[in-house]
Amino acid sequence: MSSSITCLNSPRTNVSWWREGRSQPGSAGRNRSVGEAWGRSELVRAETRGAVLVVTLDRPEKRNAINEEMTCALDAIFNRAERDDAVRAYVLAARGDVFCAGTDLITGAGPHTSAGGQYGLVRRARTKPLIVAVDGPALGGGFELVLSADMVVASRRAWFALPETTRGRVPAAGGLHRAPDRLPRNLAIEMMLTNARLGADRARAVGLVNRLAAPGEALSMAMELAMETCRSSPEAVTHVLGGVRVIDEVTEATGWAVTSAAKLAMLDSPDHAEGDAAFIEHRLPAWTPPETSA
């Protein structure tokens, strides 16, 4: 089982005021409707736009790959937001040409958080809807962030992939069980075994994407969808999300158990080390031939 943390003092990031529910220093008297800033991490930005909290991954030079600082920032933001009755919905977006490339394979994403699991988000029991605005590739853990959301808005330049097996890994942030649940099973298996890309148009056709936007318009369309949810009863929304979560409990529990076993098995495999080395050295991996019976 993976260890979990509460990110009390993440290196390079001061996020303690989020966790304690205090206002950002210097933000007193600001009008929430014009965008209250929620953080001081340089890699994850958050602000309220009316009743919607917009969280933006902001590490474009690293394809928004998640490191420990970002995990702790996301955890702190959503911990605070779940306690804030003025926030009615969430939109997760990203700056740059890539939505998210998943875990930073050089530094790692840090331990799982106690409230959110991987990236501080993918196993979080939220009471408010999360909409992702995908305006570029979402691969590996980036796609698993998408799979953790309640609704998906994607632009036509977005695409999705699960390349872990090409790196000696398995999808470990929910993709192993959520991809076959959200997509046709054979399509999900193809993506996991071959690193096949799923384009936005096909993702819309198979039901993964709720709304399709023009390039550059995913965030504005996601905001429109979020504001639509804000017109519904907040208590009813909470019960709907909670009910769906209860319905999914058996599948989720089995999925996480299977994922944990597969991940542990690969950690002991020489293919795991070879996949990391090949990635760092920018070369094709040389896999260990599987053992065969005599």
CSV table of N, CA, C and O in Angstrom, one decimal, residues 7-9 21 38 65 70 102 116 138-139 151 153 197 245 282 286 288 290 292:
chain,number,residue,atom,x,y,z
A,7,CYS,N,0.4,17.4,3.3
A,7,CYS,CA,1.5,18.3,2.9
A,7,CYS,C,1.6,19.5,3.8
A,7,CYS,O,1.1,20.6,3.5
A,8,LEU,N,2.2,19.3,5.0
A,8,LEU,CA,2.3,20.5,5.9
A,8,LEU,C,3.4,21.5,5.5
A,8,LEU,O,3.1,22.7,5.6
A,9,ASN,N,4.5,21.0,5.0
A,9,ASN,CA,5.6,22.0,4.7
A,9,ASN,C,6.3,21.4,3.4
A,9,ASN,O,7.3,20.9,3.5
A,21,GLY,N,-7.2,27.5,6.4
A,21,GLY,CA,-8.4,28.2,6.0
A,21,GLY,C,-8.3,29.7,6.1
A,21,GLY,O,-9.3,30.3,6.2
A,38,TRP,N,-5.9,32.1,-4.7
A,38,TRP,CA,-6.0,31.1,-3.7
A,38,TRP,C,-4.6,30.5,-3.3
A,38,TRP,O,-4.6,29.6,-2.5
A,65,ALA,N,4.1,18.2,-15.9
A,65,ALA,CA,4.3,17.0,-15.2
A,65,ALA,C,4.3,17.3,-13.7
A,65,ALA,O,4.8,18.3,-13.2
A,70,MET,N,3.6,20.4,-6.7
A,70,MET,CA,2.2,20.5,-7.3
A,70,MET,C,1.2,19.6,-6.6
A,70,MET,O,0.1,19.9,-6.4
A,102,GLY,N,1.5,13.8,-16.7
A,102,GLY,CA,1.5,12.8,-15.6
A,102,GLY,C,2.6,13.1,-14.6
A,102,GLY,O,3.0,14.2,-14.4
A,116,GLY,N,-6.5,13.1,-0.8
A,116,GLY,CA,-6.7,13.1,-2.2
A,116,GLY,C,-6.0,11.9,-3.0
A,116,GLY,O,-6.2,11.8,-4.1
A,138,ALA,N,-3.2,14.9,-22.9
A,138,ALA,CA,-3.3,14.5,-21.5
A,138,ALA,C,-2.9,13.0,-21.5
A,138,ALA,O,-3.6,12.1,-22.0
A,139,LEU,N,-1.7,12.8,-21.0
A,139,LEU,CA,-1.1,11.4,-21.1
A,139,LEU,C,-0.7,10.9,-19.8
A,139,LEU,O,-0.3,11.7,-18.9
A,151,MET,N,-16.9,15.6,-15.2
A,151,MET,CA,-17.2,16.0,-16.6
A,151,MET,C,-15.9,16.5,-17.3
A,151,MET,O,-15.0,16.9,-16.7
A,153,VAL,N,-14.4,18.7,-20.7
A,153,VAL,CA,-14.5,19.5,-21.9
A,153,VAL,C,-13.2,19.5,-22.5
A,153,VAL,O,-12.1,19.7,-21.9
A,197,ARG,N,-3.2,6.7,-29.3
A,197,ARG,CA,-3.8,8.0,-28.9
A,197,ARG,C,-5.3,8.0,-29.2
A,197,ARG,O,-5.8,7.5,-30.2
A,245,ARG,N,-20.8,8.0,-6.1
A,245,ARG,CA,-19.6,7.4,-5.4
A,245,ARG,C,-19.8,6.1,-4.7
A,245,ARG,O,-19.1,5.2,-4.8
A,282,HIS,N,16.8,8.9,-23.3
A,282,HIS,CA,16.1,9.2,-24.6
A,282,HIS,C,16.4,8.1,-25.6
A,282,HIS,O,16.9,8.4,-26.7
A,286,ALA,N,15.3,-1.8,-23.8
A,286,ALA,CA,15.6,-3.2,-24.2
A,286,ALA,C,15.0,-4.1,-23.1
A,286,ALA,O,15.6,-4.3,-22.0
A,288,THR,N,13.6,-7.1,-20.9
A,288,THR,CA,14.1,-8.5,-20.5
A,288,THR,C,13.1,-9.5,-21.1
A,288,THR,O,11.9,-9.4,-20.9
A,290,PRO,N,10.7,-12.5,-21.5
A,290,PRO,CA,10.0,-13.2,-20.5
A,290,PRO,C,10.5,-14.7,-20.3
A,290,PRO,O,10.9,-15.3,-21.3
A,292,THR,N,10.2,-18.6,-20.1
A,292,THR,CA,9.3,-19.5,-20.7
A,292,THR,C,9.5,-20.9,-20.1
A,292,THR,O,10.6,-21.2,-19.6
